[in-house]
XYZ file of C-alpha atoms in Angstrom:
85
model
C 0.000 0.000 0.000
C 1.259 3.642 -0.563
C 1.766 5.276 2.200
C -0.322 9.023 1.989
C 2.059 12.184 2.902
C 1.704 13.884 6.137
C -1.761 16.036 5.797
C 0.824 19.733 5.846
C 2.690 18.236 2.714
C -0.169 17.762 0.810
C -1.523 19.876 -1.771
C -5.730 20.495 -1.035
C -6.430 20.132 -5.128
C -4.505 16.399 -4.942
C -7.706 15.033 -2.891
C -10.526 13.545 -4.022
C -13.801 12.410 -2.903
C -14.952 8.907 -3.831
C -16.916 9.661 -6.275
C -14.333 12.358 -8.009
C -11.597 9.857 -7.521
C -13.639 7.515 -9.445
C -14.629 9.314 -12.258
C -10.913 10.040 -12.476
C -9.705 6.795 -13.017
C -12.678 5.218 -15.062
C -13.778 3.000 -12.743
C -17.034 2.286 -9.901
C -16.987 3.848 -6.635
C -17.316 0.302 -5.433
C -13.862 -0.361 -6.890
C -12.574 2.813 -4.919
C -14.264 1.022 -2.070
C -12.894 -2.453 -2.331
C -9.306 -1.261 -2.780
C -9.885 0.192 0.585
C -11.481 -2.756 2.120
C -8.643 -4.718 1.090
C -5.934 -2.097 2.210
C -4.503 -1.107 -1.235
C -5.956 2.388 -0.242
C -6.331 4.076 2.728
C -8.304 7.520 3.035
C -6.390 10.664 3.975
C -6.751 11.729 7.900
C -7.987 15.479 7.963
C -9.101 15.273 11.235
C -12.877 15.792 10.699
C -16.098 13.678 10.471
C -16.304 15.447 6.583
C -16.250 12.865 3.425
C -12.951 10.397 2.956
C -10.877 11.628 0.704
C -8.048 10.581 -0.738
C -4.370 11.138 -2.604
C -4.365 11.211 -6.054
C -0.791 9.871 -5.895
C -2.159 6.893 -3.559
C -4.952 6.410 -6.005
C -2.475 5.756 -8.961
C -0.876 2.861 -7.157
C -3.846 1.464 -6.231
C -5.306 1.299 -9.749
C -1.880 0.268 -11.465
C -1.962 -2.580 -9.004
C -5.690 -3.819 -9.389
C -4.476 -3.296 -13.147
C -1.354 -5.329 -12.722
C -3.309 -8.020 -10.933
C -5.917 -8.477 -13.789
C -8.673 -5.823 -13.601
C -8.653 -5.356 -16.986
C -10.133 -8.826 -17.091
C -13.571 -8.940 -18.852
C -14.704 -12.086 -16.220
C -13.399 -9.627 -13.851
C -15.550 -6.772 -14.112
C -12.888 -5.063 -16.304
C -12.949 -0.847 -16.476
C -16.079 0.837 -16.509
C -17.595 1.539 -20.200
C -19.975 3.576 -21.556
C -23.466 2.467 -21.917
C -24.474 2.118 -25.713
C -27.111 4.136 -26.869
């Protein structure tokens, strides 16, 4: 897992909410959510009860790793697509 910055080193426009982080990287919320679950991501700790957010930096690793270990695996779930019209 990487390892987020301490809170003072990191930039405010490098977090992300669930949902932004998701639409960042093409993929569910639930995916953000299971990389968490099985500690390939861990949320940022700003010291309030607001939303989790998280390091774009962390984010990459976690996403080249679920890539590395076969997300892009149609039985998988694979990356999110766009609906067809």
């Amino acid at each position: 897992m990487f390892v987020n910055p301490p809170l003072h080193e990191i930039d405010p426009a490098d977090l992300m909410t669930t949902a932004q982080a998701a639409e960042w990287l093409n993929v569910t919320p639930g995916a953000i959510r299971v990389w968490v679950h099985r500690g390939k991501l861990q949320a940022v700790d700003t010291g309030d009860n607001g939303p989790k957010l998280y390091h774009r930096l962390a984010l990459a690793h976690a996403e080249k790793e679920a890539w590395d270990n076969g997300a892009d695996r149609p039985i998988r779930g694979g990356r999110k697509t766009a609906r067809a019209a």
